[in-house]
Amino acid sequence: MGTCCRSGWWVLIVLVCLGLCGIGLVSADNRRPKNVQVAVRAKWSGTPLLLEAGELLSKERKDLFWDFIEIWHNIKNDDVNSHTAKDCLKKILEHGRSLLTEPLSSLFEFSLMLRSASPKLVLYGQLAEESLSSFPLTDESNLTNVNGKSSEINQKKETEKSDGLHVGVNTRGGGGRCCWVDIGGSLFYDVSELLLWLRNPSDLDNHSFPQPEVFDFDHVHFDSSIGGSVAILYGALGTSCFRQFHIALVKASKEGKVKYVVRPVLLSGCEASIGHCGSVGAGGSLNLGGYGVELALKNMEYKAMDDSATRKGVTLEDPRTEDLSQEVRGFIFSKILERKPELTSEIMAFRDSLLSSTISDTLDVWELKDLGHQTAQRIVHASDPLQSMQEISQNFPSIVSSLSRMKLNDSVKEEITANQQLIPPGKSLMALNGALVNIEDIDLYLLIDIVHQDLFLADQFSKLKIPHSTVRKLLSTLPPPESNVFRVDFRSPHVHYLNNLEEDARYKRWRSNLNEILMPVFPGQLRYIRKNLFHAVYILDPATLCGLESIDMITSLYENNLPMRFGLVLYSSKFIMQIKKSGGKFSPESMKNTNQLEEDISTLIIHLFIYIKENHGIETAFQFLSNVHKLWTESDGPTDDAPEAHHVERAFVETILPKVKSPPQEILLKLEKEQTLREVSHESSEALINAMNDELPRIQEQVYYGHINSQTDVLDKFLSENGIQRYNPQIIADGNPRFVSLSAFILGEEPILNDINYLHSTGTNDDLKPVTHLLTVDVTSKKGMKLLHDGLQYLIGGSKSARVGVLFSANKSSDFSSLLFVKAFVFSASSHSQKKHVLDFLDKLCSFYEHYILAPTVAAESTQTLIDKVCELADTNGLPSKGYRSTLSEFSVDQVRDHLNKVAQFLYRQLGLEYGDSAVITNGRVTLIDESTFLSHDLHLLESVEFKQRTKHIVEIIEEVEWQDVDPDMLTSKFFSDIVMVLSSSMAMRDRSSESARFEVLNAQYSAIILNNENSGIHIDAVLDPLSPSGQKLSAILRVLWKYIQPSMRIVLNPLSSLSDLPLKNYYRYVVPTVDDFSSTDSTINGPKAFFANMPLSKTLTMNLDVPEPWLVEPVVAVHDLDNILLENLGDTRTLQAVFELEALILTGHCSEKDHNPPQGLQIILGSKSTPHLVDTLVMANLGYWQMKVSPGVWYLQLAPGRSSELYILKEDGDRNQDKQLSKRITISDLRGKVVHLTVVKKKGKEHEKLLVSDDNDNTQDKKGNGWNSNLLKWASGLIAGSELSKKSERASLERGKDRRDGKTINIFSIASGHLYERFLKIMILSVLKNTHRPVKFWFIKNYLSPPFKDVIPRMAQEYGFEYELVTYKWPTWLHKQKEKQRIIWAYKILFLDVIFPLSLEKVIFVDADQIVRADMAELYDMNLEGKPLAYTPFCDNNKEMDGYRFWRQGFWREHLRGKPYHISALYVVDLKKFRETAAGDNLRVVYETLSRDPNSLANLDQDLPNYAQHTVPIFSLPQEWLWCESWCGNATKSKAKTY
C-alpha cells in the first residue's frame, strides 16, 4: 500500500511540474532535443569477418590458423547457413573460441568486433593483385583465366598515380575464378593443373622465374618442406575451390614436395560462391572503432558563423532510442515511464525542458572550489564507479551544476590532499602489470596488444603449473634499472693511462671534496673534482687514420683539462687478422714463420710507443703518435691505408731528439732488430661528453647514499659489480636482439626440448642453471662443428650458471658416418653426462669426426672401423666402451635421420633457419653464427649478459615458489632450469616500457576505484584526473577492458584541487563496437558510431576527432558546418550526421647518420616493387624526423634518385657493403602505423660533401642536371603526405586556361575552416584570378576543409581555369601540440612549410581566406627577396586611433625586435628553395617548441612566431601597399592597397 502511495505522489509531483511549465511546454515541443552522430569508416571496402577471425587466431599461435580452417571445413552446411550478420558472428566466435581459453577467447571476440585484422586482409589483397598483374600472359588458357584483368590493371595504375597510395581496390577474380596458386612461373586456376605440376615440382619449375617471396607474416603450413618449391594459394575459406586446392597442397606439403602458403583473399564477384557467413563483412563500407569524438562549447571570440541556408542533403536518422536510464536533475525517466506509460508525451516534454536548462559553461567561483573533490566522491560512491566516471567526464557540461551542489565528505578531500603531497594535482599516470603506459599516446589498439601479450604469457605460464600468484608476480616484475648498462672490464697492464687526476700535479688546485658532485650547476657546466670518477679508454690501431685522429682528440681534451682519466689500448689489425685465421688461437710459431712483424707498421708504432713511455714518460709517447699523424698528413695526405715506415721513423726521431744524448737513429735501429679486434669507430668529443652526462647521475646516487667516498676506487667498484670480460658488438652493441619464445619447444605439439639431454660443466649437473645455451648444429658443415667445439670448450673451461643443449640437424644427403656421430654424441649426453671426462671424450670425438670424416682428402672408413675408434676414445676417457659398441651397432639409421629432419623442420618453422645455418639460442635470444669469429668466450659473454639483463630477477621469484600441483619427484634441477629458460625467453618477447612508478604509496581508502580479480593476469594501477581529456578517454577504455577481461584495478582519483574555470567544456564519446552493430535482420554490419543524445540547442559547438596517432582522417559526409554546430538551426532534422574517412595511416621515422647530426634534407621515396616512387618526403633536422602517408600493404623505402642516393646509402644492421644501394621493406598490416629507424652512411669518397648545396655553390652541378634543385624538378611529382589531385579537373582547367593564361605558374597557399571562411576563400580565389594573368595553382590544407567545399572546388577549377591541390601533414608526436582548433590552424600556416609541399615546389604565396586581391600576383611572386626565405608586410602605423594598441612598440617586443619591424601574417611569400637550404623550418620548430609550452606566449601563433624568430630566420619586408588592414591602416592608403 505504501509503495502505491509513494508512486502516486511521485507522478503527482511530475504532473505539477508539467503544469507549472505551461507555455514553456509548447515552446519545448517546438525545440525538441537534437542529436549528433559521427562515424569513421576505412578508405578500403569491408573484408570478410570469417577471414579476419583466421588472422586473429594466427596471432595467438600460427598453427591455430590451420586448425580453424579444418574446423570450418568440417562444419555441416546447416551450421553456416545463418541468415543474419549477428548469427554469423556467433557461429564464427563459437568455433574460434573453441581453440582458446579464457580470457584470451573474450579478447578474441572483442578484437573481431573491432575489425582490427581487416588491414591484414587488405595487405593480402595487394599481394593478390601483384600476383595477377605480374603474371605474363603467354597462352590462350592463361588469357582466359585472367579474363579482363590486364585492362583493369592499366586503369588501376592511373588511379595509383593520382592517388599516391591506392587503398582497398577490390581485386576481381580472373574469368570468374576465385582461387589460384602462384608458383612464381605459373598460375594455376584449376586443381587438375596443380596436381599435374605436383607430380614433379622441381622438373616443371620454370627457372627463368624466381620463386614467389615468402614474408614473415605469411601462413606457412607446418608440414611444409624446407627446400620445397613455394606454392601460394590465394583464395577465401568457405569457397569450394579453396577447399579443393587446400586438400591437394596439404597432401603435397606432408610429402615434402612444396612449401605451402595461404594468403586469404575474397575477390570481388566471388561472394556468391561462398557460404553466407563467409561473405559477411565483405563489400560496403567498414566502420571503425577505437577513437574519440569531442563536441566542444566553442569560444566565440572569432565569430565565424555562416548565415547562408544549409543546403539539404541526405539525412540518415539514427534508429537507436535515447538512453532514458541516465539521471536528469534527479529524475530517472525510464522508471517514470514504466509506471505511467499513458503520460509518455508529457513526461518526455518535461525531460526535454529539464535538459535544455542544464547546460553550464560557467559557474561562480565558490561553486568551483571543491568541484574536483565532489566529482571524485560521486564516482567512488556509485554502484558502478567506472560507468559513473565515464558518464560524468563525457557529459560534464550537463552534469556540473548537480555536482557542484553535492555535499562533500571531508575524508575524501583530506585523502586527495594527502596524496597530492606525493603527486602533482591533476597528474595522470597508468601502469599495466607494473610497466608505465604513456597516457598521451595510448589508444585502444595499442592497449589491446599490450593486454594480449600479457594474457598470452599468463596462459603459457599456467600450462607450466606455475601458481597463479607467481604468474602475477612474474608479469609485474621489471628488470633491474641498471641491467642495460654494460661495462667492459678493461683493467689490464696493457692500458696506457695518459693522466691520473688524483696524483698528477696539473690537478693539484682542484678540490677533493666528493660531495661537490651533488651541487647544482648550469647546464653543460663540468665539475672539477680531484678524483678519478670518469675513465675513457680507447682501443685503436695506431696505423689508421681513425686511430690517429682519436689520439689528437684525446690530447686536445687532456690539454683543456677535461675532468676525465684517459687510457689507450693499442693493437695491430694485421696481427688480429692472423689470429682470426687461426681460429681464434694465438700461435707464436706461426707468427715467427712470417714477415708479419717486419711488414706491420702498427706493431712498429706500438714498440716505439712503449719504449718512449718507459724512458721519457706517457706525454712524450702521446706526442710521438701525434707526430706520426702530422707527418703522414703533411706528406701527401692520408690517402694510403696506413702511414709508411719513414713517417714513423721521422716522428720517433723528432719526438725524442731533445731528450736523448746519443743519436736517436741508433736507438731506432736497435729497437727494430728486437723480437719481443677489429677497428673501433672513432668517438667524437661530443659523444664522450654525452657519455659523461649519462654516467653522472649514477655516480651522484652512489655518493648520496655513501657507497662512494674519497677512498673508493670508482673504476674497481663499477667494474667489479657490473664488468664483463669480453666485448663482442654482435652481443653487446646489438640494439635489437632477436628473441624466440621457447614455450613452443616444450609445450608445442612437437616438444623437441623434452627429449634433449643437457651437458654441464664437471660437478655442476645437479645445480639449477639459470642460463641455457641451445646450439643448432648441422653435422655436415664445418661451421656447425666449430660451434659444437666452442660449446664443449666453454663447458670444459667451467660455467656454474649455464648448461648446453645441442639441436642436431643434417641435410638430406648426410651419410651414415654423420648419423653415427650424432648417435654417439646423444648417447654420451644421455647416459654418461655425470661422468668426469665425458666433455673431454666429446671434444676428442668431434676432432676425430672433423678430421677423419668431414675432411675431403681422407678416404672413407668402414662402419666397424668407425665404431672401434669411438670405443677406443671412450676407453681412453674412462667411459664404458661396451655400451657404445652395442648402441652404435644396432641403432636405426632411418630413426636418427627422421629425428634430424624433424628438428630441422622445427627450427625452420620457429626460427627460419635453413639447412647449414648455425645459431646459439640463449634463453630465447637468437645469435646467428656467420663467417665472423665466434669463440667459446662469447658463450661466457652471452651467459653474463642474459643472466644480468633478463634472468636474475626471474630466478629469485622461482626460488620462492611453493609448488602445489606438481609431483615432488618432478622438482629437479632440470625442471627448474627448464622453467627459468621458458619464462626468460617468453618475457623477453614482450614489447613494453621499462619505467615504473610506486603507486602503492598513495592512499586509496576514500578516493579510489578498487576492483579486485585475483584470477586475472592483468593488474592496472592508475592515477587519474576524471575531469581531464585523459580521463574522458581512459574512463571509456578501462570500462571496455573490465567488460571483456575483468582485470584487477586500483585507480586513485587525482582531480585539480583549486579551479578557476570549468576543467572541461566539451562533450565526449569514445567509440567501441558492440554486438548490436551486427544486424539481426540481414547480413549488414552497421559498425560503431559516436552518438550524442540531447545536445544543447543554443550553444555553438565545434567537432573534433581524437583518433590514434597514426590515423589521418577527413570528413567525407557532412551537410552542416562541423566547426560551428548550432543545433537549433537544424529544423526538422533530428540528428546531425557526419562521416569521416580514414584517409591513410602515417608512417613516421627517424633517420640518423653515425657520429653526425641527422642528414637534414635527405630525400626518401616510398612505393611498391613495380612503382618505386609513389610518395616522397625529406628528413628534418629535428630528431631526423620524417613522415609519409601509407595504406595497408607491403612497401619499399629507399633514397631518392639524385643527390641523396649519390652521397648516401641505407645501412642495414650488419651490412658492411658501403656501395650497395638498399631498399627497406615496410609492412603495414594493422591500424597502429609504424615507426621506422633508418641509418644512412656516406659512400666512400663522399664523406666531406654536403647534401644541401645552394645554387651559388653548385652551378656546375646544376649545369650537368645532377644537383639538388634540378633533381627536385625531375622526380618530386608526389607529395610528402600524398596529394588529392583531381586529374580530370586539372586537365579541364588547363584546357580552359591556356587561351588566356601563359607564363610561369603562380602558386598560392591558403587555409580555411568552417563554411563562412570557405565562402571567403572562394571570393579570394576569384579576386586573384580576376587580376592575375599567368596560370595559377592553389594549394589548400585539406585537414579542415568541409566535404561540400571539396565537392565544389573541382567544378570551380574547371569553370575559372585554375589548378589546385590538397595537401596535409600529421602533427608530429614530439612537437608540443595546441589544443584549440583555431590555434592548430594557425600553426599549420607556418610550422611545416618545408615538408607539406612537394619537393619540386620552389616558391609559394600565402593569402588569408578573408582577403581580397586587387593586383597581379605575378609582381609579388617574381619579387627579389634578397636571399631571405620569408617575405611579410610590416604593420601599418598611419591609423592614429590605434596608437595605444601597437604592442610591438613597447615592452618585450620593442626590446626583442631591436629596431626590426613587426609583420602581419595575412600575406607572405615563402622561397621554399632557400627555406629548405637554410633549415628555416627546423629553426622555427625549435623556437616554437621552446615558447609554446608557456600558455601566455605566442598569443597570435602564426604571426608572433616568425616575428620572434626573424633574428635567425630573416624576413624581407614587403612594400606597405601589399596589405591594407582596416584595424591598423588609415583610409588615406586604402586606395593604393594591392590586397586588403
PDB file of N, CA, C and O in Angstrom, residues 1269-1295:
ATOM      1  N   ASN A1269      68.654  20.987 -56.869  1.00  0.00           N
ATOM      2  CA  ASN A1269      67.448  21.632 -57.370  1.00  0.00           C
ATOM      3  C   ASN A1269      66.947  21.008 -58.661  1.00  0.00           C
ATOM      4  O   ASN A1269      65.749  20.838 -58.866  1.00  0.00           O
ATOM      5  N   SER A1270      67.871  20.667 -59.570  1.00  0.00           N
ATOM      6  CA  SER A1270      67.408  20.069 -60.822  1.00  0.00           C
ATOM      7  C   SER A1270      66.779  18.715 -60.575  1.00  0.00           C
ATOM      8  O   SER A1270      65.805  18.346 -61.218  1.00  0.00           O
ATOM      9  N   ASN A1271      67.317  17.977 -59.617  1.00  0.00           N
ATOM     10  CA  ASN A1271      66.735  16.665 -59.337  1.00  0.00           C
ATOM     11  C   ASN A1271      65.378  16.769 -58.687  1.00  0.00           C
ATOM     12  O   ASN A1271      64.532  15.901 -58.859  1.00  0.00           O
ATOM     13  N   LEU A1272      65.163  17.821 -57.909  1.00  0.00           N
ATOM     14  CA  LEU A1272      63.829  18.012 -57.339  1.00  0.00           C
ATOM     15  C   LEU A1272      62.799  18.054 -58.442  1.00  0.00           C
ATOM     16  O   LEU A1272      61.751  17.414 -58.386  1.00  0.00           O
ATOM     17  N   LEU A1273      63.110  18.839 -59.476  1.00  0.00           N
ATOM     18  CA  LEU A1273      62.133  19.006 -60.556  1.00  0.00           C
ATOM     19  C   LEU A1273      61.932  17.718 -61.321  1.00  0.00           C
ATOM     20  O   LEU A1273      60.863  17.457 -61.854  1.00  0.00           O
ATOM     21  N   LYS A1274      62.976  16.881 -61.351  1.00  0.00           N
ATOM     22  CA  LYS A1274      62.847  15.642 -62.118  1.00  0.00           C
ATOM     23  C   LYS A1274      61.931  14.644 -61.445  1.00  0.00           C
ATOM     24  O   LYS A1274      61.106  14.024 -62.086  1.00  0.00           O
ATOM     25  N   TRP A1275      62.123  14.475 -60.117  1.00  0.00           N
ATOM     26  CA  TRP A1275      61.443  13.311 -59.533  1.00  0.00           C
ATOM     27  C   TRP A1275      60.347  13.631 -58.541  1.00  0.00           C
ATOM     28  O   TRP A1275      59.543  12.786 -58.208  1.00  0.00           O
ATOM     29  N   ALA A1276      60.296  14.835 -58.034  1.00  0.00           N
ATOM     30  CA  ALA A1276      59.349  15.092 -56.945  1.00  0.00           C
ATOM     31  C   ALA A1276      57.960  15.372 -57.478  1.00  0.00           C
ATOM     32  O   ALA A1276      57.456  16.463 -57.404  1.00  0.00           O
ATOM     33  N   SER A1277      57.360  14.370 -58.073  1.00  0.00           N
ATOM     34  CA  SER A1277      55.990  14.533 -58.580  1.00  0.00           C
ATOM     35  C   SER A1277      54.973  14.168 -57.520  1.00  0.00           C
ATOM     36  O   SER A1277      53.810  14.517 -57.615  1.00  0.00           O
ATOM     37  N   GLY A1278      55.406  13.418 -56.497  1.00  0.00           N
ATOM     38  CA  GLY A1278      54.474  13.039 -55.427  1.00  0.00           C
ATOM     39  C   GLY A1278      54.444  14.091 -54.353  1.00  0.00           C
ATOM     40  O   GLY A1278      54.948  15.188 -54.520  1.00  0.00           O
ATOM     41  N   LEU A1279      53.883  13.697 -53.214  1.00  0.00           N
ATOM     42  CA  LEU A1279      53.689  14.658 -52.139  1.00  0.00           C
ATOM     43  C   LEU A1279      54.059  14.008 -50.836  1.00  0.00           C
ATOM     44  O   LEU A1279      53.872  12.833 -50.658  1.00  0.00           O
ATOM     45  N   ILE A1280      54.590  14.796 -49.938  1.00  0.00           N
ATOM     46  CA  ILE A1280      55.028  14.257 -48.632  1.00  0.00           C
ATOM     47  C   ILE A1280      53.959  13.386 -48.022  1.00  0.00           C
ATOM     48  O   ILE A1280      54.190  12.289 -47.599  1.00  0.00           O
ATOM     49  N   ALA A1281      52.737  13.862 -47.978  1.00  0.00           N
ATOM     50  CA  ALA A1281      51.677  13.044 -47.407  1.00  0.00           C
ATOM     51  C   ALA A1281      50.716  12.600 -48.483  1.00  0.00           C
ATOM     52  O   ALA A1281      49.585  12.278 -48.222  1.00  0.00           O
ATOM     53  N   GLY A1282      51.149  12.619 -49.709  1.00  0.00           N
ATOM     54  CA  GLY A1282      50.257  12.246 -50.793  1.00  0.00           C
ATOM     55  C   GLY A1282      49.426  13.428 -51.197  1.00  0.00           C
ATOM     56  O   GLY A1282      49.178  14.347 -50.439  1.00  0.00           O
ATOM     57  N   SER A1283      48.977  13.488 -52.429  1.00  0.00           N
ATOM     58  CA  SER A1283      48.160  14.607 -52.883  1.00  0.00           C
ATOM     59  C   SER A1283      46.816  14.121 -53.339  1.00  0.00           C
ATOM     60  O   SER A1283      46.667  13.032 -53.845  1.00  0.00           O
ATOM     61  N   GLU A1284      45.818  14.970 -53.158  1.00  0.00           N
ATOM     62  CA  GLU A1284      44.473  14.693 -53.632  1.00  0.00           C
ATOM     63  C   GLU A1284      44.296  15.534 -54.873  1.00  0.00           C
ATOM     64  O   GLU A1284      43.693  16.600 -54.857  1.00  0.00           O
ATOM     65  N   LEU A1285      44.871  15.099 -55.977  1.00  0.00           N
ATOM     66  CA  LEU A1285      44.846  15.902 -57.185  1.00  0.00           C
ATOM     67  C   LEU A1285      43.807  15.347 -58.124  1.00  0.00           C
ATOM     68  O   LEU A1285      43.867  14.208 -58.524  1.00  0.00           O
ATOM     69  N   SER A1286      42.853  16.169 -58.464  1.00  0.00           N
ATOM     70  CA  SER A1286      41.827  15.736 -59.395  1.00  0.00           C
ATOM     71  C   SER A1286      42.361  15.891 -60.810  1.00  0.00           C
ATOM     72  O   SER A1286      42.495  16.991 -61.324  1.00  0.00           O
ATOM     73  N   LYS A1287      42.715  14.766 -61.437  1.00  0.00           N
ATOM     74  CA  LYS A1287      43.331  14.823 -62.768  1.00  0.00           C
ATOM     75  C   LYS A1287      42.376  15.397 -63.796  1.00  0.00           C
ATOM     76  O   LYS A1287      42.775  16.139 -64.674  1.00  0.00           O
ATOM     77  N   LYS A1288      41.106  15.016 -63.686  1.00  0.00           N
ATOM     78  CA  LYS A1288      40.150  15.500 -64.677  1.00  0.00           C
ATOM     79  C   LYS A1288      40.029  17.013 -64.613  1.00  0.00           C
ATOM     80  O   LYS A1288      40.065  17.704 -65.628  1.00  0.00           O
ATOM     81  N   SER A1289      39.871  17.539 -63.380  1.00  0.00           N
ATOM     82  CA  SER A1289      39.697  18.984 -63.251  1.00  0.00           C
ATOM     83  C   SER A1289      40.965  19.707 -63.666  1.00  0.00           C
ATOM     84  O   SER A1289      40.919  20.782 -64.234  1.00  0.00           O
ATOM     85  N   GLU A1290      42.126  19.081 -63.405  1.00  0.00           N
ATOM     86  CA  GLU A1290      43.376  19.730 -63.788  1.00  0.00           C
ATOM     87  C   GLU A1290      43.473  19.844 -65.303  1.00  0.00           C
ATOM     88  O   GLU A1290      43.809  20.895 -65.843  1.00  0.00           O
ATOM     89  N   ARG A1291      43.137  18.734 -65.984  1.00  0.00           N
ATOM     90  CA  ARG A1291      43.212  18.782 -67.438  1.00  0.00           C
ATOM     91  C   ARG A1291      42.223  19.803 -68.001  1.00  0.00           C
ATOM     92  O   ARG A1291      42.537  20.585 -68.884  1.00  0.00           O
ATOM     93  N   ALA A1292      41.000  19.782 -67.448  1.00  0.00           N
ATOM     94  CA  ALA A1292      39.975  20.709 -67.935  1.00  0.00           C
ATOM     95  C   ALA A1292      40.388  22.150 -67.674  1.00  0.00           C
ATOM     96  O   ALA A1292      40.222  23.022 -68.529  1.00  0.00           O
ATOM     97  N   SER A1293      40.951  22.408 -66.487  1.00  0.00           N
ATOM     98  CA  SER A1293      41.324  23.782 -66.167  1.00  0.00           C
ATOM     99  C   SER A1293      42.436  24.259 -67.077  1.00  0.00           C
ATOM    100  O   SER A1293      42.467  25.407 -67.491  1.00  0.00           O
ATOM    101  N   LEU A1294      43.373  23.348 -67.403  1.00  0.00           N
ATOM    102  CA  LEU A1294      44.456  23.742 -68.294  1.00  0.00           C
ATOM    103  C   LEU A1294      43.922  24.064 -69.685  1.00  0.00           C
ATOM    104  O   LEU A1294      44.345  25.008 -70.329  1.00  0.00           O
ATOM    105  N   GLU A1295      42.969  23.242 -70.140  1.00  0.00           N
ATOM    106  CA  GLU A1295      42.410  23.487 -71.468  1.00  0.00           C
ATOM    107  C   GLU A1295      41.708  24.839 -71.524  1.00  0.00           C
ATOM    108  O   GLU A1295      41.866  25.609 -72.460  1.00  0.00           O
TER     109      GLU A1295
END
